Short mmCIF file of C-alpha atoms and ligand atoms in Angstrom, two decimals:
data_model
loop_
_atom_site.label_atom_id
_atom_site.label_comp_id
_atom_site.label_asym_id
_atom_site.label_seq_id
_atom_site.Cartn_x
_atom_site.Cartn_y
_atom_site.Cartn_z
CA UNK A 24 20.34 -7.78 -9.94
CA UNK A 25 18.88 -4.51 -11.17
CA UNK A 26 16.04 -2.17 -10.28
CA UNK A 27 12.64 -3.76 -9.68
CA UNK A 28 9.33 -1.97 -10.17
CA UNK A 29 7.11 -2.48 -7.12
CA UNK A 30 4.20 -0.10 -7.78
CA UNK A 31 3.37 2.59 -10.36
CA UNK A 32 5.87 5.04 -8.83
CA UNK A 33 8.04 2.92 -6.55
CA UNK A 34 11.16 0.94 -7.50
CA UNK A 35 13.89 -0.77 -5.50
CA UNK A 36 17.36 -2.20 -5.89
CA UNK A 37 17.50 -5.36 -3.74
CA UNK A 38 20.02 -5.73 -0.93
CA UNK A 39 23.28 -7.59 -1.50
CA UNK A 40 24.48 -9.78 1.32
CA UNK A 41 28.09 -10.11 0.19
CA UNK A 42 29.23 -6.68 1.40
CA UNK A 43 26.09 -5.88 3.40
CA UNK A 44 24.60 -3.49 0.84
CA UNK A 45 21.08 -2.54 1.90
CA UNK A 46 18.04 -2.23 -0.34
CA UNK A 47 17.78 1.17 -2.05
CA UNK A 48 14.41 2.68 -2.93
CA UNK A 49 13.28 5.07 -5.64
CA UNK A 50 10.07 7.09 -5.76
CA UNK A 51 9.16 8.80 -9.00
CA UNK A 52 7.20 12.02 -8.66
CA UNK A 53 5.95 14.22 -11.49
CA UNK A 54 8.32 17.00 -10.40
CA UNK A 55 10.97 15.36 -8.26
CA UNK A 56 12.27 11.90 -7.56
CA UNK A 57 13.64 10.65 -4.28
CA UNK A 58 15.85 7.75 -3.36
CA UNK A 59 15.76 5.95 -0.06
CA UNK A 60 19.09 5.53 1.70
CA UNK A 61 22.60 6.54 0.76
CA UNK A 62 24.21 3.22 -0.11
CA UNK A 63 27.41 1.84 1.39
CA UNK A 64 29.89 3.26 -1.17
CA UNK A 65 30.34 5.26 -4.32
CA UNK A 66 30.23 2.06 -6.36
CA UNK A 67 26.90 1.10 -4.77
CA UNK A 68 25.49 4.49 -5.85
CA UNK A 69 26.96 4.06 -9.33
CA UNK A 70 25.25 0.69 -9.64
CA UNK A 71 21.96 2.28 -8.57
CA UNK A 72 22.34 5.15 -11.06
CA UNK A 73 23.22 2.73 -13.85
CA UNK A 74 20.09 0.69 -13.16
CA UNK A 75 18.00 3.91 -13.25
CA UNK A 76 19.49 4.71 -16.64
CA UNK A 77 18.50 1.30 -17.98
CA UNK A 78 14.88 2.06 -17.10
CA UNK A 79 15.04 5.65 -18.37
CA UNK A 80 14.52 7.05 -14.88
CA UNK A 81 16.22 10.27 -13.87
CA UNK A 82 18.87 10.59 -11.19
CA UNK A 83 17.07 11.39 -7.89
CA UNK A 84 16.72 15.02 -6.77
CA UNK A 85 16.72 13.92 -3.13
CA UNK A 86 17.90 11.01 -1.00
CA UNK A 87 16.32 10.28 2.39
CA UNK A 88 18.52 8.45 4.90
CA UNK A 89 16.91 5.84 7.21
CA UNK A 90 19.69 5.84 9.87
CA UNK A 91 23.38 6.55 10.37
CA UNK A 92 24.91 3.05 9.95
CA UNK A 93 27.76 2.90 7.41
CA UNK A 94 25.96 0.66 4.93
CA UNK A 95 23.17 3.24 4.58
CA UNK A 96 25.32 6.38 4.49
CA UNK A 97 28.85 5.95 3.12
CA UNK A 98 27.62 6.39 -0.45
CA UNK A 99 26.05 9.79 0.35
CA UNK A 100 29.03 11.76 -0.95
CA UNK A 101 28.47 10.27 -4.42
CA UNK A 102 24.79 11.22 -4.57
CA UNK A 103 24.09 14.08 -6.98
CA UNK A 104 20.81 15.18 -5.38
CA UNK A 105 20.37 16.67 -1.93
CA UNK A 106 20.51 14.31 1.01
CA UNK A 107 17.99 14.44 3.85
CA UNK A 108 18.56 13.11 7.35
CA UNK A 109 17.06 13.55 10.79
CA UNK A 110 18.90 15.53 13.44
CA UNK A 111 20.19 12.49 15.34
CA UNK A 112 21.46 10.86 12.12
CA UNK A 113 23.36 13.99 11.24
CA UNK A 114 24.93 14.20 14.69
CA UNK A 115 26.25 10.65 14.22
CA UNK A 116 27.46 11.40 10.67
CA UNK A 117 29.35 14.43 11.93
CA UNK A 118 31.29 12.19 14.32
CA UNK A 119 32.06 9.56 11.65
CA UNK A 120 33.11 12.25 9.17
CA UNK A 121 36.14 12.82 11.41
CA UNK A 122 37.16 9.17 11.61
CA UNK A 123 40.51 8.16 10.13
CA UNK A 124 40.50 5.22 7.75
CA UNK A 125 43.72 3.36 8.38
CA UNK A 126 43.92 -0.27 9.46
CA UNK A 127 45.16 0.94 12.85
CA UNK A 128 42.42 3.50 13.40
CA UNK A 129 39.77 0.92 12.52
CA UNK A 130 41.21 -1.64 14.94
CA UNK A 131 41.26 1.00 17.68
CA UNK A 132 37.60 1.80 17.14
CA UNK A 133 36.75 -1.87 17.66
CA UNK A 134 38.58 -1.80 20.99
CA UNK A 135 36.82 1.36 22.16
CA UNK A 136 33.46 0.04 20.95
CA UNK A 137 32.95 2.98 18.59
CA UNK A 138 32.55 0.50 15.77
CA UNK A 139 31.57 -3.17 15.58
CA UNK A 140 33.17 -6.26 14.07
CA UNK A 141 30.39 -6.89 11.57
CA UNK A 142 30.68 -3.39 10.08
CA UNK A 143 34.49 -3.54 10.09
CA UNK A 144 34.50 -6.86 8.19
CA UNK A 145 32.07 -5.65 5.54
CA UNK A 146 33.72 -2.25 5.10
CA UNK A 147 36.99 -4.07 4.35
CA UNK A 148 35.16 -6.24 1.80
CA UNK A 149 33.39 -3.32 0.10
CA UNK A 150 36.44 -1.06 -0.12
CA UNK A 151 39.60 -2.05 -1.95
CA UNK A 152 41.21 1.08 -0.59
CA UNK A 153 40.23 2.28 2.87
CA UNK A 154 41.41 5.74 1.88
CA UNK A 155 38.50 6.10 -0.54
CA UNK A 156 35.98 6.02 2.32
CA UNK A 157 34.27 9.36 2.66
CA UNK A 158 31.62 10.22 5.23
CA UNK A 159 29.52 13.36 4.80
CA UNK A 160 26.57 14.92 6.62
CA UNK A 161 23.10 15.44 5.14
CA UNK A 162 22.23 18.62 3.23
CA UNK A 163 18.74 18.93 4.69
CA UNK A 164 18.11 18.13 8.35
CA UNK A 165 14.75 17.68 10.07
CA UNK A 166 13.48 17.09 13.55
CA UNK A 167 10.81 14.38 14.05
CA UNK A 168 8.97 14.68 10.74
CA UNK A 169 9.28 16.05 7.22
CA UNK A 170 6.82 15.92 4.33
CA UNK A 171 7.79 16.18 0.68
CA UNK A 172 5.50 16.69 -2.28
CA UNK A 173 7.24 15.11 -5.26
CA UNK A 174 4.34 15.91 -7.58
CA UNK A 175 1.48 13.42 -7.60
CA UNK A 176 3.05 11.54 -4.73
CA UNK A 177 3.95 12.50 -1.16
CA UNK A 178 6.64 11.26 1.18
CA UNK A 179 6.39 11.43 4.94
CA UNK A 180 9.70 10.98 6.73
CA UNK A 181 9.36 10.28 10.43
CA UNK A 182 11.90 9.61 13.16
CA UNK A 183 10.23 6.77 15.08
CA UNK A 184 10.92 4.79 18.22
CA UNK A 185 12.45 1.51 17.05
CA UNK A 186 14.80 -1.11 18.51
CA UNK A 187 17.57 -0.75 15.90
CA UNK A 188 18.77 2.82 16.49
CA UNK A 189 17.72 6.08 18.05
CA UNK A 190 17.65 7.79 14.68
CA UNK A 191 15.43 5.27 12.84
CA UNK A 192 13.51 7.08 10.12
CA UNK A 193 10.66 5.53 8.16
CA UNK A 194 9.58 6.84 4.77
CA UNK A 195 5.87 6.46 4.16
CA UNK A 196 4.39 6.85 0.69
CA UNK A 197 0.61 7.02 1.24
CA UNK A 198 -0.48 7.15 -2.43
CA UNK A 199 1.48 4.00 -3.25
CA UNK A 200 0.69 2.27 0.05
CA UNK A 201 4.30 1.45 0.79
CA UNK A 202 6.67 2.19 3.66
CA UNK A 203 10.46 1.98 3.84
CA UNK A 204 11.72 1.21 7.33
CA UNK A 205 15.45 0.59 6.83
CA UNK A 206 16.69 -1.67 9.64
CA UNK A 207 14.25 -0.27 12.23
CA UNK A 208 12.84 -3.77 12.92
CA UNK A 209 16.13 -5.35 14.01
CA UNK A 210 18.41 -5.32 17.07
CA UNK A 211 20.73 -2.50 18.10
CA UNK A 212 24.09 -3.96 17.05
CA UNK A 213 25.86 -0.89 18.44
CA UNK A 214 24.42 -1.48 21.92
CA UNK A 215 25.32 -5.11 22.67
CA UNK A 216 22.62 -6.38 20.30
CA UNK A 217 19.97 -5.04 22.63
CA UNK A 218 16.43 -5.79 21.44
CA UNK A 219 14.21 -3.54 23.53
CA UNK A 220 10.69 -5.04 23.73
CA UNK A 221 9.02 -1.67 24.36
CA UNK A 222 10.64 -0.25 21.24
CA UNK A 223 9.57 -3.30 19.22
CA UNK A 224 6.01 -2.79 20.44
CA UNK A 225 6.17 0.90 19.60
CA UNK A 226 7.33 0.21 16.04
CA UNK A 227 4.61 -2.44 15.62
CA UNK A 228 1.98 0.09 16.73
CA UNK A 229 3.37 2.81 14.44
CA UNK A 230 3.18 0.45 11.46
CA UNK A 231 -0.24 -0.89 12.42
CA UNK A 232 -1.57 2.67 12.26
CA UNK A 233 -0.29 3.22 8.73
CA UNK A 234 -2.24 2.17 5.67
CA UNK A 235 0.17 0.23 3.44
CA UNK A 236 0.54 -3.03 1.55
CA UNK A 237 4.31 -3.37 1.24
CA UNK A 238 7.08 -2.75 3.74
CA UNK A 239 10.62 -2.38 2.38
CA UNK A 240 13.32 -3.43 4.85
CA UNK A 241 17.06 -2.92 4.66
CA UNK A 242 18.43 -6.41 4.34
CA UNK A 243 15.83 -8.81 3.00
CA UNK A 244 12.95 -9.06 0.58
CA UNK A 245 9.95 -6.72 0.93
CA UNK A 246 7.26 -7.84 3.36
CA UNK A 247 3.49 -7.53 3.40
CA UNK A 248 1.95 -5.44 6.19
CA UNK A 249 0.71 -8.51 8.06
CA UNK A 250 4.14 -10.16 7.79
CA UNK A 251 6.11 -7.29 9.36
CA UNK A 252 3.50 -6.82 12.14
CA UNK A 253 3.49 -10.56 12.82
CA UNK A 254 7.29 -10.63 12.91
CA UNK A 255 7.51 -7.73 15.37
CA UNK A 256 4.80 -9.14 17.60
CA UNK A 257 6.44 -12.56 17.70
CA UNK A 258 9.81 -11.00 18.60
CA UNK A 259 8.08 -9.05 21.37
CA UNK A 260 6.36 -12.20 22.68
CA UNK A 261 9.59 -14.18 22.70
CA UNK A 262 11.55 -11.52 24.57
CA UNK A 263 8.92 -10.72 27.15
CA UNK A 264 8.39 -14.44 27.81
CA UNK A 265 12.10 -14.61 28.51
CA UNK A 266 12.93 -17.38 26.09
CA UNK A 267 14.60 -15.22 23.46
ZN1 LIG B 195 21.51 -0.56 10.50
#
């Protein structure tokens, strides 16, 4: 699978279930281009860059990170442009940057709850050698919100309240009527799969107030605005009714 053109200036590389690679986005400005998310490895980034080359698109000047989870950040070190993350994401990355990558150290982190089984399994599938794992922090850090003018197209990065993680960042592209939300819509796998109804409601309201047609999510096909709102509302209903 290679890069797909979604709108005049927006492209995406679909997610790959096999090693839990998330969808990567690309926004082409007149002056700068920006990618969404940092990929799960150097080879994920290389695949992305290769697919840009095939379409004659330049390597991104910036990469905006949607949240700290390994599959969205462990490729950051291989990104040529500057990486952008919110303050909470960077705090988490700083911790992971000190992790040791031996079989033993990984097993220990599962026991302490620092890491989870699902991530551990997929990291071992993605990496032939655990020693090649490299975690780095973002080059540019923001609090709450950051706007970028890429030339003819703007990006609004916003740390929002969402059930998936404290550091969930959405990237809104008003001119193209698209929003990238990473995994913001799903459970918090690092907190006993908690699915906080108030946070679901908050994310639904945030999205309802944005004018967009397409919502790009981390691990499935893009959704229409009404589909993501309907999904979040139905999750909220199920949980608050107690039959989730
Ligand atoms: Zn995630």
